[in-house]
Amino acid sequence: MVPMRFLVFNKKTGEFTTQKPLEVFPSMFVTHQLNAFENPDGTLVADMVVYDSHDPYVKYFYTDFLTTQLYPSTARILRFTLDTKGSRVMYSYLVPQETIAADFPQINHGYEGRAYQWAYLVEHPFASDNTILKINVDDPSGSRNLKFKSDPSLVLHEPYFHWI
């Protein structure tokens, strides 16, 4: 099994900041990133939607699959904390469930690259009567998470923040 690997570079210099990739087991397939930022202590945080395999792109997004069944509960919403000085990676869950039927995350783009509090995901993508899940990334218990449900005949998709 191949571990998940992170290559970290300095955006100002374009140089890698680690000699070797930072690795964490088990292997994971990332579909989308919610956000990433640097903590005051120098650690890097990367919040991502991950799967155990590449099934989302070779199975779940095809019409044959989507017209016969709901999007499966196989995504994990994880926060990776990268300690480049200690050459280690830790991860934790951002939602109380280990796996969830959600993807297509968004945040308020005013917080890109900075610490943030809220993220939005589509539960049961491509299905009518689905929901937008608002998660508090600082509270993995889910006690402050909210769901937005629309008309049952509609299909909600990736939320987007529009600046006026």
Backbone as CSV, one residue per row, in Angstrom:
resi,resn,N_x,N_y,N_z,CA_x,CA_y,CA_z,C_x,C_y,C_z
1,MET,0.841,-1.172,0.000,0.000,0.000,0.000,0.895,1.247,0.000
2,VAL,0.557,2.176,-0.848,1.313,3.422,-0.961,0.682,4.462,-0.042
3,PRO,1.475,5.175,0.745,0.896,6.195,1.625,0.459,7.424,0.838
4,MET,-0.365,8.234,1.476,-0.693,9.542,0.915,0.525,10.426,1.130
5,ARG,0.886,11.196,0.107,2.103,12.008,0.186,1.789,13.483,-0.025
6,PHE,2.459,14.312,0.750,2.346,15.765,0.632,3.702,16.331,0.237
7,LEU,3.723,17.099,-0.823,4.908,17.847,-1.219,4.653,19.300,-0.854
8,VAL,5.516,19.875,-0.058,5.307,21.232,0.441,6.377,22.145,-0.146
9,PHE,5.929,23.267,-0.707,6.898,24.234,-1.230,6.541,25.639,-0.772
10,ASN,7.539,26.495,-0.795,7.381,27.891,-0.420,6.845,28.648,-1.624
11,LYS,5.676,29.253,-1.497,5.060,29.956,-2.630,5.881,31.163,-3.079
12,LYS,6.608,31.776,-2.176,7.405,32.952,-2.537,8.651,32.574,-3.331
13,THR,9.313,31.490,-2.918,10.571,31.109,-3.570,10.389,30.015,-4.616
14,GLY,9.284,29.277,-4.520,9.076,28.152,-5.424,9.924,26.941,-5.069
15,GLU,10.611,26.982,-3.947,11.477,25.887,-3.496,10.703,24.953,-2.562
16,PHE,11.025,23.652,-2.643,10.429,22.702,-1.712,10.955,22.971,-0.310
17,THR,10.079,22.877,0.692,10.477,23.130,2.076,10.813,21.846,2.819
18,THR,10.558,20.717,2.208,10.927,19.432,2.803,11.780,18.663,1.803
19,GLN,12.750,17.925,2.308,13.622,17.138,1.436,12.882,15.959,0.815
20,LYS,11.980,15.370,1.598,11.185,14.227,1.142,9.712,14.556,1.340
21,PRO,8.826,13.889,0.596,7.392,14.099,0.828,7.008,13.681,2.248
22,LEU,6.058,14.390,2.829,5.495,13.977,4.112,4.452,12.910,3.814
23,GLU,4.467,11.819,4.568,3.591,10.685,4.266,2.684,10.351,5.440
24,VAL,1.501,9.840,5.091,0.554,9.369,6.096,-0.177,8.153,5.519
25,PHE,-0.382,7.143,6.355,-1.155,5.964,5.960,-2.564,6.103,6.507
26,PRO,-3.548,5.467,5.924,-3.493,4.643,4.716,-3.468,5.509,3.460
27,SER,-3.364,4.845,2.325,-3.431,5.585,1.068,-4.836,6.167,0.931
28,MET,-4.926,7.326,0.301,-6.210,8.014,0.153,-6.258,8.677,-1.212
29,PHE,-7.464,8.844,-1.719,-7.694,9.524,-2.989,-8.429,10.821,-2.682
30,VAL,-7.834,11.954,-3.024,-8.418,13.267,-2.743,-9.217,13.729,-3.950
31,THR,-10.475,14.111,-3.734,-11.254,14.681,-4.834,-11.255,16.199,-4.783
32,HIS,-11.392,16.769,-3.592,-11.471,18.223,-3.476,-10.836,18.695,-2.175
33,GLN,-10.343,19.915,-2.216,-9.798,20.543,-1.020,-10.738,21.653,-0.578
34,LEU,-11.001,21.709,0.719,-11.831,22.782,1.252,-11.011,24.062,1.365
35,ASN,-9.860,23.959,2.031,-9.006,25.121,2.257,-7.677,24.628,2.806
36,ALA,-6.685,25.500,2.819,-5.389,25.217,3.433,-4.828,26.531,3.953
37,PHE,-4.122,26.445,5.074,-3.543,27.653,5.664,-2.423,27.261,6.616
38,GLU,-1.639,28.264,7.005,-0.545,28.048,7.946,-0.961,28.549,9.322
39,ASN,-0.761,27.709,10.332,-1.041,28.090,11.715,0.079,28.981,12.248
40,PRO,-0.196,29.762,13.293,0.860,30.588,13.892,2.068,29.772,14.369
41,ASP,1.859,28.488,14.727,2.973,27.653,15.186,3.804,27.081,14.039
42,GLY,3.453,27.423,12.795,4.224,26.963,11.642,3.705,25.687,11.000
43,THR,2.754,25.010,11.647,2.184,23.823,11.011,1.251,24.260,9.887
44,LEU,1.077,23.389,8.923,0.182,23.650,7.805,-1.081,22.831,7.983
45,VAL,-2.215,23.404,7.641,-3.503,22.720,7.732,-4.074,22.599,6.331
46,ALA,-4.524,21.403,5.978,-5.172,21.173,4.685,-6.429,20.346,4.934
47,ASP,-7.580,20.920,4.633,-8.863,20.241,4.813,-9.310,19.690,3.467
48,MET,-9.633,18.390,3.424,-9.893,17.727,2.149,-11.023,16.712,2.232
49,VAL,-11.611,16.437,1.067,-12.546,15.327,0.897,-11.725,14.177,0.330
50,VAL,-11.685,13.054,1.050,-10.876,11.917,0.609,-11.715,10.643,0.561
51,TYR,-11.260,9.729,-0.265,-11.887,8.414,-0.422,-10.807,7.350,-0.307
52,ASP,-11.225,6.117,-0.088,-10.276,5.009,-0.023,-9.770,4.599,-1.398
53,SER,-10.503,4.977,-2.441,-10.114,4.585,-3.800,-10.527,5.682,-4.777
54,HIS,-10.259,5.449,-6.042,-10.613,6.417,-7.087,-12.033,6.207,-7.616
55,ASP,-12.869,5.481,-6.896,-14.247,5.207,-7.325,-15.064,6.450,-7.694
56,PRO,-14.894,7.582,-7.007,-15.706,8.738,-7.424,-15.543,9.075,-8.903
57,TYR,-14.338,8.945,-9.433,-14.113,9.337,-10.825,-14.276,8.198,-11.822
58,VAL,-14.249,6.978,-11.365,-14.413,5.864,-12.304,-15.756,5.158,-12.146
59,LYS,-16.536,5.571,-11.159,-17.801,4.885,-10.915,-18.934,5.844,-10.544
60,TYR,-18.768,6.630,-9.470,-19.869,7.399,-8.893,-20.386,8.532,-9.761
61,PHE,-19.570,9.082,-10.650,-19.986,10.240,-11.442,-20.540,9.859,-12.810
62,TYR,-20.768,8.592,-13.064,-21.282,8.161,-14.360,-22.799,7.992,-14.309
63,THR,-23.450,8.290,-15.419,-24.908,8.250,-15.506,-25.468,6.892,-15.119
64,ASP,-24.840,5.812,-15.561,-25.336,4.470,-15.232,-25.432,4.271,-13.722
65,PHE,-24.458,4.783,-13.001,-24.475,4.658,-11.545,-25.500,5.612,-10.937
66,LEU,-25.464,6.872,-11.364,-26.296,7.911,-10.748,-27.791,7.733,-10.982
67,THR,-28.166,7.072,-12.057,-29.591,6.885,-12.339,-30.175,5.662,-11.645
68,THR,-29.329,4.869,-11.011,-29.835,3.655,-10.371,-29.655,3.630,-8.857
69,GLN,-28.827,4.528,-8.321,-28.596,4.504,-6.877,-28.111,5.860,-6.369
70,LEU,-28.176,6.040,-5.057,-27.708,7.273,-4.434,-26.193,7.263,-4.311
71,TYR,-25.631,8.448,-4.250,-24.202,8.611,-4.016,-23.864,7.923,-2.692
72,PRO,-22.885,7.036,-2.665,-22.622,6.248,-1.453,-21.943,7.057,-0.346
73,SER,-22.094,6.581,0.850,-21.489,7.224,2.018,-20.064,6.715,2.188
74,THR,-19.157,7.204,1.332,-17.772,6.726,1.353,-16.740,7.843,1.486
75,ALA,-17.183,9.101,1.489,-16.240,10.218,1.611,-15.883,10.449,3.076
76,ARG,-14.644,10.823,3.288,-14.209,11.256,4.617,-13.802,12.729,4.500
77,ILE,-14.249,13.539,5.437,-13.922,14.960,5.447,-12.850,15.133,6.525
78,LEU,-11.611,15.328,6.082,-10.474,15.282,7.001,-9.696,16.588,7.045
79,ARG,-9.129,16.845,8.210,-8.164,17.933,8.389,-6.790,17.295,8.576
80,PHE,-5.883,17.622,7.670,-4.505,17.169,7.771,-3.682,18.296,8.381
81,THR,-2.889,17.970,9.385,-1.970,18.933,9.978,-0.564,18.461,9.660
82,LEU,0.163,19.284,8.915,1.502,18.931,8.459,2.533,19.676,9.293
83,ASP,3.363,18.912,9.974,4.467,19.469,10.756,5.726,19.283,9.921
84,THR,6.101,20.310,9.181,7.252,20.174,8.276,8.563,20.071,9.047
85,LYS,8.643,20.691,10.210,9.876,20.606,11.009,10.056,19.204,11.581
86,GLY,8.967,18.594,12.025,9.021,17.246,12.587,8.804,16.156,11.553
87,SER,8.588,16.535,10.300,8.364,15.591,9.193,7.255,14.595,9.500
88,ARG,6.120,15.105,9.948,5.005,14.199,10.232,3.680,14.828,9.824
89,VAL,2.698,13.947,9.631,1.350,14.351,9.235,0.363,13.688,10.186
90,MET,-0.577,14.469,10.687,-1.661,13.933,11.502,-2.966,14.311,10.822
91,TYR,-4.003,13.524,11.065,-5.299,13.931,10.523,-6.407,13.666,11.526
92,SER,-7.486,14.444,11.364,-8.665,14.301,12.215,-9.897,14.531,11.353
93,TYR,-11.033,14.102,11.861,-12.293,14.234,11.132,-12.921,15.597,11.403
94,LEU,-13.532,16.182,10.365,-14.221,17.465,10.513,-15.719,17.301,10.752
95,VAL,-16.220,16.082,10.611,-17.630,15.784,10.868,-17.688,14.566,11.790
96,PRO,-18.792,14.381,12.514,-18.849,13.273,13.470,-18.856,11.884,12.831
97,GLN,-19.373,11.770,11.603,-19.416,10.473,10.947,-18.046,10.158,10.327
98,GLU,-17.679,8.886,10.355,-16.417,8.506,9.714,-16.512,8.686,8.206
99,THR,-17.651,8.295,7.633,-17.865,8.499,6.197,-19.199,9.201,5.990
100,ILE,-19.306,9.872,4.855,-20.484,10.678,4.567,-20.724,10.653,3.059
101,ALA,-21.965,10.804,2.645,-22.313,10.853,1.216,-22.311,12.311,0.768
102,ALA,-21.137,12.918,0.726,-21.048,14.340,0.389,-19.753,14.638,-0.349
103,ASP,-19.787,15.690,-1.155,-18.597,16.147,-1.875,-18.859,17.568,-2.356
104,PHE,-18.044,18.051,-3.246,-18.154,19.386,-3.848,-18.162,20.491,-2.787
105,PRO,-17.093,20.577,-1.994,-17.045,21.568,-0.923,-16.792,22.981,-1.439
106,GLN,-17.217,23.930,-0.657,-16.931,25.345,-0.902,-16.732,26.033,0.440
107,ILE,-15.982,27.125,0.397,-15.864,28.014,1.551,-16.095,29.431,1.045
108,ASN,-16.217,30.357,1.957,-16.240,31.766,1.591,-14.838,32.087,1.077
109,HIS,-14.714,32.460,-0.190,-13.397,32.642,-0.807,-12.599,33.784,-0.190
110,GLY,-13.236,34.609,0.599,-12.507,35.635,1.341,-11.578,35.037,2.388
111,TYR,-11.751,33.732,2.684,-10.925,33.050,3.676,-9.927,32.079,3.057
112,GLU,-9.785,32.065,1.761,-8.819,31.151,1.138,-7.420,31.419,1.681
113,GLY,-6.754,30.358,2.090,-5.397,30.479,2.605,-5.312,31.025,4.020
114,ARG,-6.461,31.156,4.680,-6.506,31.658,6.054,-7.380,30.742,6.902
115,ALA,-7.207,30.840,8.213,-8.083,30.084,9.112,-9.528,30.503,8.844
116,TYR,-10.427,29.557,8.906,-11.836,29.799,8.596,-12.689,28.939,9.513
117,GLN,-13.983,29.162,9.510,-14.856,28.428,10.428,-15.882,27.554,9.721
118,TRP,-16.363,27.961,8.546,-17.481,27.262,7.917,-17.113,26.740,6.531
119,ALA,-17.607,25.556,6.236,-17.485,24.970,4.896,-18.855,24.419,4.510
120,TYR,-19.059,24.260,3.232,-20.356,23.825,2.695,-20.116,22.666,1.745
121,LEU,-20.918,21.599,1.882,-20.796,20.423,1.028,-22.172,20.018,0.523
122,VAL,-22.194,19.306,-0.585,-23.444,18.778,-1.125,-23.604,17.345,-0.634
123,GLU,-24.682,17.092,0.102,-24.994,15.717,0.506,-25.797,15.055,-0.601
124,HIS,-25.444,13.846,-0.943,-26.069,13.084,-2.027,-26.065,13.875,-3.336
125,PRO,-24.853,14.186,-3.842,-24.766,14.930,-5.104,-25.569,14.251,-6.205
126,PHE,-26.129,15.042,-7.064,-26.855,14.614,-8.261,-28.229,14.013,-7.984
127,ALA,-28.652,13.931,-6.728,-29.961,13.351,-6.404,-30.958,14.460,-6.090
128,SER,-32.187,14.281,-6.531,-33.212,15.253,-6.147,-33.460,15.131,-4.648
129,ASP,-33.973,16.192,-4.069,-34.263,16.229,-2.635,-32.993,16.098,-1.782
130,ASN,-31.848,16.543,-2.331,-30.609,16.478,-1.558,-30.449,17.736,-0.705
131,THR,-29.332,17.871,-0.012,-29.137,18.985,0.916,-27.753,19.604,0.759
132,ILE,-27.651,20.847,1.219,-26.360,21.505,1.396,-26.056,21.425,2.890
133,LEU,-24.897,20.905,3.217,-24.485,20.761,4.605,-23.487,21.863,4.940
134,LYS,-23.793,22.648,5.964,-22.891,23.693,6.452,-22.193,23.128,7.682
135,ILE,-20.862,22.987,7.610,-20.134,22.399,8.737,-19.209,23.426,9.382
136,ASN,-19.138,23.348,10.691,-18.202,24.160,11.455,-16.914,23.347,11.564
137,VAL,-15.862,23.779,10.882,-14.626,23.000,10.839,-13.884,23.008,12.171
138,ASP,-14.291,23.878,13.094,-13.664,23.926,14.413,-14.392,23.073,15.443
139,ASP,-15.484,22.424,15.041,-16.290,21.632,15.970,-16.646,20.288,15.333
140,PRO,-15.739,19.296,15.426,-16.006,18.006,14.782,-17.179,17.231,15.367
141,SER,-17.741,17.684,16.494,-18.909,16.994,17.058,-20.134,17.172,16.168
142,GLY,-20.114,18.215,15.338,-21.247,18.467,14.448,-22.402,19.188,15.106
143,SER,-22.253,19.607,16.353,-23.376,20.220,17.071,-23.824,21.550,16.464
144,ARG,-22.968,22.214,15.703,-23.335,23.497,15.096,-23.552,23.383,13.588
145,ASN,-23.470,22.179,13.062,-23.690,21.992,11.629,-25.158,22.222,11.281
146,LEU,-25.389,22.698,10.071,-26.749,22.968,9.608,-26.970,22.329,8.247
147,LYS,-28.247,22.041,7.933,-28.602,21.509,6.617,-29.602,22.437,5.953
148,PHE,-29.390,22.687,4.668,-30.341,23.453,3.875,-31.000,22.503,2.893
149,LYS,-32.303,22.444,2.927,-33.070,21.576,2.037,-33.967,22.455,1.182
150,SER,-34.016,22.162,-0.092,-34.816,22.939,-1.022,-36.068,22.153,-1.393
151,ASP,-36.716,22.581,-2.443,-37.870,21.869,-2.988,-37.446,20.442,-3.347
152,PRO,-38.224,19.431,-2.989,-37.850,18.040,-3.261,-37.636,17.716,-4.740
153,SER,-38.191,18.529,-5.628,-38.021,18.251,-7.058,-36.722,18.839,-7.615
154,LEU,-35.990,19.579,-6.792,-34.751,20.208,-7.247,-33.529,19.399,-6.851
155,VAL,-32.457,19.597,-7.604,-31.164,19.001,-7.283,-30.218,20.148,-6.938
156,LEU,-29.774,20.174,-5.702,-28.820,21.201,-5.277,-27.416,20.758,-5.664
157,HIS,-26.607,21.728,-6.036,-25.230,21.389,-6.374,-24.287,22.379,-5.712
158,GLU,-23.053,22.326,-6.086,-21.977,23.057,-5.440,-22.344,24.508,-5.119
159,PRO,-22.374,24.853,-3.827,-22.675,26.237,-3.464,-21.539,27.146,-3.918
160,TYR,-21.861,28.403,-4.135,-20.840,29.341,-4.592,-21.069,30.699,-3.942
161,PHE,-19.999,31.330,-3.511,-20.085,32.663,-2.912,-19.829,33.697,-3.985
162,HIS,-20.763,34.620,-4.135,-20.642,35.674,-5.141,-20.418,37.002,-4.434
163,TRP,-19.369,37.685,-4.822,-19.065,38.996,-4.235,-19.762,40.072,-5.032
164,ILE,-20.415,40.976,-4.339,-21.121,42.078,-5.011,-20.269,43.328,-4.937
